[in-house]
Coordinates of N, CA and C in Angstrom, one line a residue:
G1182 N -0.8 -17.8 11.9 CA -0.4 -16.8 11.0 C 0.6 -17.3 10.0
R1183 N 1.0 -16.5 9.0 CA 2.0 -17.0 8.1 C 3.4 -16.8 8.7
G1184 N 4.4 -17.3 8.0 CA 5.8 -17.1 8.5 C 6.3 -18.5 8.9
G1185 N 5.6 -19.6 8.6 CA 6.1 -20.9 8.7 C 6.7 -21.2 10.1
G1186 N 5.9 -21.1 11.1 CA 6.3 -21.6 12.4 C 7.1 -20.6 13.2
K1187 N 7.5 -19.4 12.6 CA 8.1 -18.4 13.4 C 7.2 -17.8 14.4
K1188 N 7.7 -17.4 15.5 CA 6.8 -16.9 16.6 C 6.2 -15.6 16.1
Q1189 N 4.9 -15.5 16.2 CA 4.2 -14.3 15.8 C 4.3 -13.3 16.9
H1190 N 4.6 -12.1 16.7 CA 4.6 -11.1 17.7 C 3.2 -10.8 18.2
S1191 N 2.9 -10.6 19.4 CA 1.6 -10.3 19.9 C 1.1 -9.0 19.3
K1192 N 2.1 -8.1 19.0 CA 1.6 -6.8 18.4 C 1.1 -7.0 17.0
D1193 N 1.5 -8.1 16.3 CA 0.8 -8.4 15.0 C -0.7 -8.6 15.2
K1194 N -1.0 -9.4 16.3 CA -2.4 -9.7 16.6 C -3.1 -8.4 16.9
M1195 N -2.5 -7.6 17.7 CA -3.1 -6.3 18.1 C -3.4 -5.5 16.8
Y1196 N -2.4 -5.5 15.9 CA -2.5 -4.7 14.7 C -3.8 -5.2 13.9
I1197 N -3.9 -6.5 13.9 CA -5.0 -7.1 13.1 C -6.3 -6.8 13.8
L1198 N -6.4 -6.9 15.1 CA -7.6 -6.5 15.8 C -8.0 -5.1 15.6
Q1199 N -7.0 -4.2 15.7 CA -7.3 -2.8 15.6 C -7.7 -2.4 14.2
S1200 N -7.0 -3.0 13.2 CA -7.1 -2.4 11.9 C -8.0 -3.2 10.9
E1201 N -8.3 -4.4 11.2 CA -9.1 -5.2 10.2 C -10.6 -5.2 10.8
W1202 N -11.5 -4.9 9.9 CA -12.9 -4.9 10.3 C -13.3 -6.3 10.3
Q1203 N -14.1 -6.7 11.3 CA -14.7 -8.0 11.4 C -16.0 -8.1 10.5
Y1204 N -16.2 -9.1 9.8 CA -17.4 -9.2 9.1 C -18.5 -9.7 10.0
E1205 N -19.7 -9.0 10.0 CA -20.8 -9.5 10.9 C -22.0 -9.3 10.1
G1206 N -22.7 -10.4 9.8 CA -24.0 -10.4 9.1 C -23.8 -9.6 7.8
G1207 N -22.7 -9.7 7.1 CA -22.5 -9.1 5.8 C -22.1 -7.6 5.9
G1208 N -22.1 -7.0 7.1 CA -21.7 -5.6 7.2 C -20.3 -5.6 7.9
F1209 N -19.8 -4.4 8.1 CA -18.5 -4.3 8.8 C -18.8 -3.7 10.2
R1210 N -18.2 -4.4 11.2 CA -18.3 -4.0 12.6 C -17.3 -2.9 12.9
G1211 N -17.6 -2.0 13.8 CA -16.6 -1.0 14.2 C -16.8 0.3 13.5
G1212 N -16.6 1.4 14.1 CA -16.8 2.7 13.5 C -18.2 3.0 13.3
K1213 N -18.5 4.3 12.9 CA -19.9 4.7 12.7 C -20.1 5.1 11.3
G1214 N -21.3 5.0 10.8 CA -21.6 5.6 9.5 C -20.8 5.0 8.4
A1215 N -20.3 5.9 7.5 CA -19.6 5.4 6.3 C -18.3 4.7 6.6
A1216 N -17.6 5.1 7.6 CA -16.3 4.4 7.9 C -16.5 3.0 8.4
A1217 N -17.7 2.7 9.0 CA -18.0 1.4 9.4 C -18.1 0.4 8.2
K1218 N -18.3 1.0 7.0 CA -18.5 0.1 5.9 C -17.2 -0.2 5.2
L1219 N -16.1 0.5 5.6 CA -14.8 0.3 4.9 C -14.3 -1.1 5.2
P1220 N -13.6 -1.8 4.3 CA -13.1 -3.1 4.5 C -12.0 -3.2 5.6
F1221 N -11.2 -2.1 5.7 CA -10.2 -2.0 6.8 C -9.9 -0.6 7.0
R1222 N -9.3 -0.3 8.1 CA -9.0 1.1 8.5 C -7.8 1.6 7.8
R1223 N -6.8 0.8 7.8 CA -5.5 1.1 7.1 C -5.4 0.3 5.9
L1224 N -4.9 1.0 4.8 CA -4.7 0.3 3.6 C -3.5 -0.6 3.6
P1225 N -3.6 -1.9 3.4 CA -2.5 -2.8 3.4 C -1.5 -2.4 2.2
F1226 N -0.2 -2.6 2.4 CA 0.8 -2.1 1.4 C 0.6 -2.7 0.0
N1227 N -0.1 -3.9 -0.1 CA -0.2 -4.5 -1.4 C -1.6 -4.2 -2.1
C1228 N -2.2 -3.1 -1.6 CA -3.5 -2.8 -2.2 C -3.5 -1.4 -2.9
C1229 N -4.4 -1.3 -3.9 CA -4.6 -0.1 -4.7 C -5.4 0.9 -3.8
A1230 N -4.9 2.1 -3.7 CA -5.5 3.1 -2.9 C -6.8 3.7 -3.4
L1231 N -7.1 3.3 -4.7 CA -8.4 3.7 -5.2 C -9.5 2.7 -5.0
T1232 N -9.2 1.4 -5.4 CA -10.2 0.3 -5.2 C -10.1 -0.4 -3.9
L1233 N -9.0 -0.2 -3.1 CA -8.7 -0.9 -1.9 C -8.6 -2.4 -2.0
A1234 N -8.4 -2.8 -3.3 CA -8.2 -4.3 -3.6 C -6.7 -4.5 -3.9
P1235 N -6.3 -5.8 -3.7 CA -4.8 -6.0 -4.0 C -4.5 -5.6 -5.5
F1236 N -3.3 -5.0 -5.6 CA -2.9 -4.6 -7.0 C -2.3 -5.7 -7.8
Q1237 N -2.4 -5.5 -9.1 CA -1.7 -6.4 -10.1 C -0.4 -5.7 -10.6
D1238 N -0.6 -4.5 -11.1 CA 0.5 -3.7 -11.7 C 0.6 -2.4 -11.0
P1239 N 1.4 -2.4 -9.9 CA 1.4 -1.2 -9.0 C 2.2 -0.1 -9.7
M1240 N 1.7 1.1 -9.4 CA 2.3 2.4 -9.8 C 2.2 3.3 -8.6
M1241 N 3.2 4.2 -8.4 CA 3.1 5.1 -7.3 C 3.1 6.6 -7.7
T1242 N 2.6 7.4 -6.9 CA 2.7 8.9 -7.1 C 4.0 9.4 -6.5
P1243 N 4.4 10.6 -6.7 CA 5.6 11.1 -6.1 C 5.5 11.1 -4.6
A1244 N 4.3 11.1 -4.0 CA 4.1 11.1 -2.6 C 4.1 9.7 -2.0
G1245 N 4.2 8.7 -2.8 CA 4.3 7.3 -2.3 C 2.9 6.6 -2.2
V1246 N 1.9 7.2 -2.8 CA 0.6 6.5 -2.8 C 0.6 5.5 -4.0
V1247 N 0.2 4.3 -3.7 CA 0.3 3.2 -4.6 C -1.1 2.8 -5.2
Y1248 N -1.2 2.7 -6.5 CA -2.4 2.4 -7.2 C -2.1 1.2 -8.2
D1249 N -3.2 0.6 -8.6 CA -3.1 -0.4 -9.7 C -3.1 0.4 -11.0
M1250 N -2.2 0.1 -11.9 CA -2.1 0.8 -13.2 C -3.5 0.9 -13.9
L1251 N -4.2 -0.2 -13.9 CA -5.5 -0.2 -14.6 C -6.5 0.8 -14.0
N1252 N -6.4 1.1 -12.7 CA -7.3 2.0 -12.1 C -6.9 3.5 -12.2
I1253 N -5.6 3.7 -11.9 CA -5.1 5.1 -11.8 C -5.0 5.8 -13.1
I1254 N -4.6 5.1 -14.2 CA -4.4 5.8 -15.5 C -5.7 6.4 -16.0
P1255 N -6.8 5.7 -16.1 CA -8.1 6.3 -16.5 C -8.5 7.4 -15.6
Y1256 N -8.3 7.2 -14.2 CA -8.7 8.2 -13.3 C -7.9 9.5 -13.5
V1257 N -6.6 9.4 -13.7 CA -5.8 10.6 -13.8 C -6.1 11.3 -15.2
N1258 N -6.3 10.5 -16.2 CA -6.7 11.0 -17.5 C -7.9 11.9 -17.4
K1259 N -8.9 11.4 -16.6 CA -10.2 12.1 -16.5 C -10.1 13.3 -15.5
N1260 N -9.5 13.0 -14.3 CA -9.6 14.0 -13.2 C -8.3 14.8 -12.9
K1261 N -7.2 14.4 -13.5 CA -5.9 15.2 -13.4 C -5.5 15.4 -11.9
R1262 N -5.9 14.5 -11.0 CA -5.5 14.7 -9.6 C -5.3 13.3 -8.9
C1263 N -4.7 13.3 -7.8 CA -4.5 12.1 -7.0 C -5.8 11.8 -6.2
P1264 N -6.4 10.6 -6.3 CA -7.6 10.3 -5.6 C -7.5 10.4 -4.1
V1265 N -6.3 10.1 -3.6 CA -6.1 10.1 -2.1 C -5.8 11.4 -1.5
T1266 N -4.9 12.2 -2.2 CA -4.5 13.5 -1.6 C -5.3 14.7 -2.2
G1267 N -5.9 14.5 -3.4 CA -6.6 15.5 -4.1 C -5.6 16.5 -4.8
S1268 N -4.3 16.2 -4.7 CA -3.3 17.1 -5.3 C -3.3 16.9 -6.8
P1269 N -2.9 17.9 -7.6 CA -2.8 17.7 -9.1 C -1.8 16.5 -9.4
L1270 N -2.2 15.7 -10.4 CA -1.3 14.6 -10.7 C -1.4 14.4 -12.2
A1271 N -0.2 14.2 -12.9 CA -0.2 13.9 -14.3 C 0.3 12.5 -14.5
L1272 N 0.0 11.9 -15.7 CA 0.4 10.5 -15.9 C 1.9 10.4 -15.9
K1273 N 2.7 11.5 -16.3 CA 4.1 11.4 -16.3 C 4.7 11.3 -14.9
D1274 N 3.9 11.7 -13.9 CA 4.3 11.7 -12.5 C 4.3 10.3 -11.9
L1275 N 3.6 9.4 -12.6 CA 3.4 8.0 -12.0 C 4.6 7.2 -12.3
V1276 N 5.0 6.4 -11.4 CA 6.2 5.5 -11.5 C 5.7 4.0 -11.4
K1277 N 6.1 3.2 -12.4 CA 5.8 1.8 -12.3 C 6.7 1.1 -11.3
L1278 N 6.1 0.4 -10.4 CA 6.8 -0.2 -9.3 C 7.2 -1.7 -9.6
N1279 N 8.3 -2.1 -9.1 CA 8.7 -3.5 -9.2 C 8.8 -4.1 -7.8
F1280 N 7.7 -4.7 -7.4 CA 7.7 -5.5 -6.2 C 8.2 -6.9 -6.4
Y1281 N 9.0 -7.4 -5.6 CA 9.5 -8.7 -5.8 C 8.9 -9.7 -4.8
K1282 N 8.7 -11.0 -5.3 CA 8.1 -12.0 -4.4 C 9.1 -13.1 -4.2
N1283 N 9.0 -13.8 -3.1 CA 9.8 -15.0 -2.8 C 9.2 -16.2 -3.3
E1284 N 9.8 -17.4 -3.1 CA 9.2 -18.6 -3.6 C 7.9 -19.0 -3.1
K1285 N 7.5 -18.4 -2.0 CA 6.1 -18.6 -1.4 C 5.1 -17.6 -2.0
E1286 N 5.6 -16.8 -3.0 CA 4.7 -15.8 -3.6 C 4.3 -14.7 -2.7
E1287 N 5.1 -14.5 -1.6 CA 4.9 -13.4 -0.7 C 5.8 -12.2 -1.2
Y1288 N 5.3 -11.0 -1.1 CA 6.2 -9.8 -1.4 C 7.3 -9.7 -0.4
H1289 N 8.5 -9.5 -0.9 CA 9.7 -9.4 0.1 C 10.7 -8.4 -0.5
C1290 N 11.7 -8.1 0.3 CA 12.8 -7.3 -0.1 C 13.8 -8.2 -0.9
P1291 N 14.1 -7.8 -2.1 CA 14.9 -8.7 -3.0 C 16.4 -8.7 -2.6
V1292 N 16.8 -7.8 -1.6 CA 18.2 -7.8 -1.1 C 18.3 -8.4 0.3
M1293 N 17.4 -8.1 1.2 CA 17.4 -8.6 2.6 C 16.6 -9.9 2.6
F1294 N 15.8 -10.2 1.6 CA 14.9 -11.3 1.6 C 13.9 -11.4 2.8
K1295 N 13.6 -10.2 3.3 CA 12.6 -10.2 4.4 C 11.2 -10.0 3.8
E1296 N 10.3 -10.9 4.3 CA 8.9 -10.7 3.8 C 8.3 -9.4 4.3
F1297 N 7.6 -8.8 3.5 CA 6.9 -7.5 3.9 C 5.7 -7.8 4.7
T1298 N 5.5 -7.1 5.8 CA 4.4 -7.3 6.7 C 3.8 -5.9 7.0
P1299 N 2.7 -5.8 7.8 CA 2.2 -4.4 8.1 C 3.3 -3.6 8.9
H1300 N 4.3 -4.3 9.4 CA 5.3 -3.6 10.3 C 6.6 -3.3 9.5
T1301 N 6.7 -3.6 8.2 CA 7.9 -3.3 7.5 C 7.9 -1.9 7.0
H1302 N 9.0 -1.2 7.1 CA 9.2 0.1 6.5 C 9.6 -0.2 5.1
I1303 N 8.7 0.2 4.1 CA 8.9 -0.2 2.7 C 9.2 1.1 1.9
V1304 N 10.2 1.1 1.1 CA 10.5 2.2 0.3 C 10.7 1.8 -1.2
A1305 N 10.5 2.8 -2.1 CA 10.7 2.5 -3.5 C 11.8 3.5 -4.0
I1306 N 12.6 3.1 -4.9 CA 13.6 4.1 -5.6 C 12.9 4.6 -6.8
K1307 N 12.6 5.9 -6.8 CA 11.8 6.5 -7.9 C 12.4 6.3 -9.3
S1308 N 13.8 6.3 -9.4 CA 14.4 6.2 -10.7 C 14.3 4.8 -11.3
S1309 N 14.3 3.8 -10.5 CA 14.2 2.4 -11.0 C 12.8 1.8 -10.8
G1310 N 12.1 2.3 -9.8 CA 10.8 1.7 -9.4 C 11.0 0.4 -8.6
N1311 N 12.2 0.1 -8.2 CA 12.4 -1.1 -7.4 C 12.0 -0.8 -5.9
V1312 N 11.4 -1.9 -5.3 CA 10.8 -1.7 -3.9 C 11.7 -2.6 -3.0
Y1313 N 12.1 -1.9 -1.9 CA 13.0 -2.6 -0.9 C 12.5 -2.3 0.5
C1314 N 13.0 -3.1 1.5 CA 12.8 -2.6 2.9 C 13.7 -1.5 3.1
Y1315 N 13.3 -0.6 4.0 CA 14.1 0.6 4.2 C 15.5 0.2 4.8
E1316 N 15.5 -0.8 5.6 CA 16.8 -1.3 6.2 C 17.9 -1.5 5.1
A1317 N 17.5 -2.1 4.0 CA 18.4 -2.4 2.9 C 19.0 -1.1 2.4
V1318 N 18.1 -0.2 2.1 CA 18.6 1.1 1.5 C 19.4 1.9 2.5
E1319 N 19.0 1.9 3.8 CA 19.7 2.6 4.8 C 21.1 2.0 5.0
T1320 N 21.2 0.7 5.1 CA 22.5 0.0 5.3 C 23.4 0.1 4.1
L1321 N 22.9 -0.2 3.0 CA 23.7 -0.4 1.8 C 23.9 0.8 0.9
N1322 N 22.9 1.8 1.0 CA 23.0 3.0 0.2 C 23.4 4.2 1.1
L1323 N 22.6 4.5 2.1 CA 22.8 5.7 2.8 C 24.0 5.7 3.7
K1324 N 24.2 4.6 4.4 CA 25.4 4.5 5.3 C 26.7 4.5 4.6
T1325 N 26.7 3.8 3.4 CA 27.9 3.7 2.6 C 28.1 4.9 1.7
K1326 N 27.1 5.8 1.6 CA 27.1 7.0 0.7 C 27.2 6.5 -0.7
S1327 N 26.7 5.4 -1.0 CA 26.7 4.9 -2.4 C 25.3 4.8 -2.9
L1328 N 24.8 5.9 -3.6 CA 23.4 6.0 -4.0 C 23.3 5.4 -5.4
R1329 N 23.4 4.0 -5.4 CA 23.1 3.3 -6.7 C 22.1 2.2 -6.4
D1330 N 21.2 2.0 -7.3 CA 20.1 1.0 -7.0 C 20.7 -0.3 -6.7
L1331 N 20.2 -1.0 -5.7 CA 20.8 -2.2 -5.2 C 20.7 -3.4 -6.2
L1332 N 19.7 -3.3 -7.2 CA 19.6 -4.3 -8.2 C 20.2 -3.9 -9.5
T1333 N 19.9 -2.7 -9.9 CA 20.3 -2.3 -11.3 C 21.6 -1.4 -11.3
D1334 N 22.1 -1.0 -10.2 CA 23.3 -0.2 -10.1 C 23.1 1.2 -10.7
Q1335 N 21.8 1.5 -10.9 CA 21.5 2.9 -11.5 C 21.7 3.9 -10.4
P1336 N 22.4 5.0 -10.7 CA 22.6 6.1 -9.7 C 21.2 6.7 -9.4
F1337 N 21.0 7.1 -8.1 CA 19.8 7.9 -7.7 C 20.2 8.9 -6.7
V1338 N 19.3 9.9 -6.5 CA 19.5 10.9 -5.4 C 18.7 10.6 -4.2
K1339 N 19.0 11.2 -3.1 CA 18.3 10.9 -1.9 C 16.8 11.1 -2.0
S1340 N 16.4 12.2 -2.8 CA 15.0 12.5 -2.9 C 14.2 11.4 -3.7
D1341 N 15.0 10.5 -4.3 CA 14.4 9.4 -5.1 C 13.9 8.3 -4.2
I1342 N 14.2 8.3 -2.9 CA 13.8 7.3 -1.9 C 12.4 7.7 -1.4
I1343 N 11.4 7.0 -1.9 CA 10.0 7.3 -1.6 C 9.4 6.3 -0.6
T1344 N 8.9 6.7 0.5 CA 8.3 5.8 1.5 C 6.9 5.3 1.0
L1345 N 6.8 4.0 1.0 CA 5.4 3.4 0.6 C 4.7 3.1 1.9
Q1346 N 5.4 2.6 2.9 CA 4.8 2.2 4.2 C 5.8 2.5 5.3
D1347 N 5.3 3.3 6.3 CA 6.2 3.6 7.4 C 5.4 3.1 8.7
P1348 N 5.9 2.1 9.4 CA 5.1 1.6 10.5 C 5.1 2.6 11.7
Q1349 N 5.9 3.6 11.6 CA 5.9 4.6 12.7 C 4.8 5.7 12.4
N1350 N 4.4 5.7 11.1 CA 3.4 6.8 10.7 C 2.5 6.2 9.6
F1351 N 1.3 5.9 10.1 CA 0.3 5.3 9.2 C -0.6 6.4 8.6
D1352 N -0.4 7.6 8.8 CA -1.3 8.7 8.4 C -1.7 8.6 7.0
N1353 N -0.7 8.3 6.1 CA -1.1 8.3 4.6 C -1.8 7.0 4.2
R1354 N -2.0 6.1 5.2 CA -2.7 4.8 4.9 C -4.1 4.7 5.6
E1355 N -4.5 5.8 6.3 CA -5.8 5.8 7.0 C -6.8 6.1 5.9
I1356 N -7.6 5.0 5.6 CA -8.5 5.1 4.5 C -9.6 6.2 4.6
E1357 N -10.0 6.5 5.8 CA -11.1 7.5 5.9 C -10.6 8.9 5.6
K1358 N -9.3 9.0 5.6 CA -8.7 10.4 5.2 C -8.5 10.5 3.7
F1359 N -8.7 9.4 3.0 CA -8.5 9.5 1.5 C -9.5 10.4 0.9
E1360 N -9.1 11.3 0.1 CA -10.0 12.3 -0.5 C -11.2 11.6 -1.2
H1361 N -11.0 10.6 -2.0 CA -12.1 10.0 -2.8 C -13.1 9.3 -1.8
I1362 N -12.6 8.9 -0.6 CA -13.5 8.3 0.3 C -14.3 9.4 1.1
R1363 N -13.6 10.4 1.5 CA -14.2 11.5 2.3 C -15.3 12.2 1.4
T1364 N -15.0 12.4 0.1 CA -16.0 13.1 -0.7 C -17.1 12.2 -1.2
G1365 N -16.9 10.9 -0.9 CA -17.9 9.9 -1.4 C -17.9 9.6 -2.8
E1366 N -16.8 10.1 -3.5 CA -16.7 9.9 -5.0 C -16.7 8.5 -5.4
T1367 N -16.0 7.6 -4.7 CA -15.9 6.2 -5.1 C -16.6 5.3 -4.0
H1368 N -17.1 6.0 -3.0 CA -17.5 5.2 -1.8 C -18.6 4.2 -2.1
G1369 N -19.6 4.6 -2.8 CA -20.8 3.7 -3.0 C -20.3 2.4 -3.7
A1370 N -19.5 2.6 -4.7 CA -19.0 1.4 -5.5 C -18.2 0.5 -4.6
L1371 N -17.4 1.1 -3.7 CA -16.5 0.3 -2.8 C -17.4 -0.5 -1.8
I1372 N -18.4 0.2 -1.3 CA -19.2 -0.5 -0.3 C -20.0 -1.7 -0.9
K1373 N -20.4 -1.4 -2.2 CA -21.2 -2.5 -2.9 C -20.3 -3.7 -3.0
D1374 N -19.0 -3.5 -3.5 CA -18.1 -4.6 -3.7 C -17.8 -5.2 -2.4
A1375 N -17.6 -4.4 -1.3 CA -17.2 -5.0 0.0 C -18.4 -5.8 0.5
E1376 N -19.6 -5.4 0.3 CA -20.7 -6.2 0.8 C -20.9 -7.5 0.0
I1377 N -20.6 -7.4 -1.3 CA -20.7 -8.6 -2.1 C -19.6 -9.6 -1.6
N1378 N -18.4 -9.1 -1.3 CA -17.3 -10.0 -0.8 C -17.7 -10.5 0.6
A1379 N -18.2 -9.6 1.4 CA -18.5 -10.1 2.8 C -19.6 -11.2 2.7
N1380 N -20.6 -11.0 1.8 CA -21.7 -12.0 1.8 C -21.1 -13.3 1.3
E1381 N -20.2 -13.2 0.3 CA -19.6 -14.5 -0.2 C -18.8 -15.2 1.0
E1382 N -18.1 -14.4 1.8 CA -17.3 -15.0 2.9 C -18.2 -15.5 4.0
T1383 N -19.4 -15.0 4.1 CA -20.2 -15.4 5.3 C -21.2 -16.5 4.8
R1384 N -21.2 -16.8 3.5 CA -22.1 -17.9 3.1 C -21.7 -19.2 3.6

């Protein structure tokens, strides 16, 4: 695993086994029917919730659902709702996110310098769009009662702290619960892409 020689927790391995579909003969193993075709069960924090592919220009909804700007703007223009929750959504509700990377090009907390993993509690500050590990915000903002963005010093209110990933609660990242997957709205296209990728990987 990554992490340059640091001991990998065995629960990391468990997480991977439980949540990542294994490619077998170009299809996905595990689950039945449509869900079996999904590339993974839980959406990784660095992926767009509409295409399920890694994002380039992340934006979040007020509920903390993250999309790639190129995918969500046309979708909201056309459908006026969030593809994952089905709730009404306007372009002005979307917040551009600033994810920071370390010298290894891995996403990390720009204050604690901890690499983000599936087990990191990740939050964004709505007013600035900056993304931190929750530990940084809890320790340096909440406990000190100093609600100013840790990078920009911009004041914010407690409700501006939006959870993007909570390792204690993966409900909002369970892909089969996503509205656009359940209704089959984008499902066909995703399966086609996933099968193309799987075939490339198994060649």
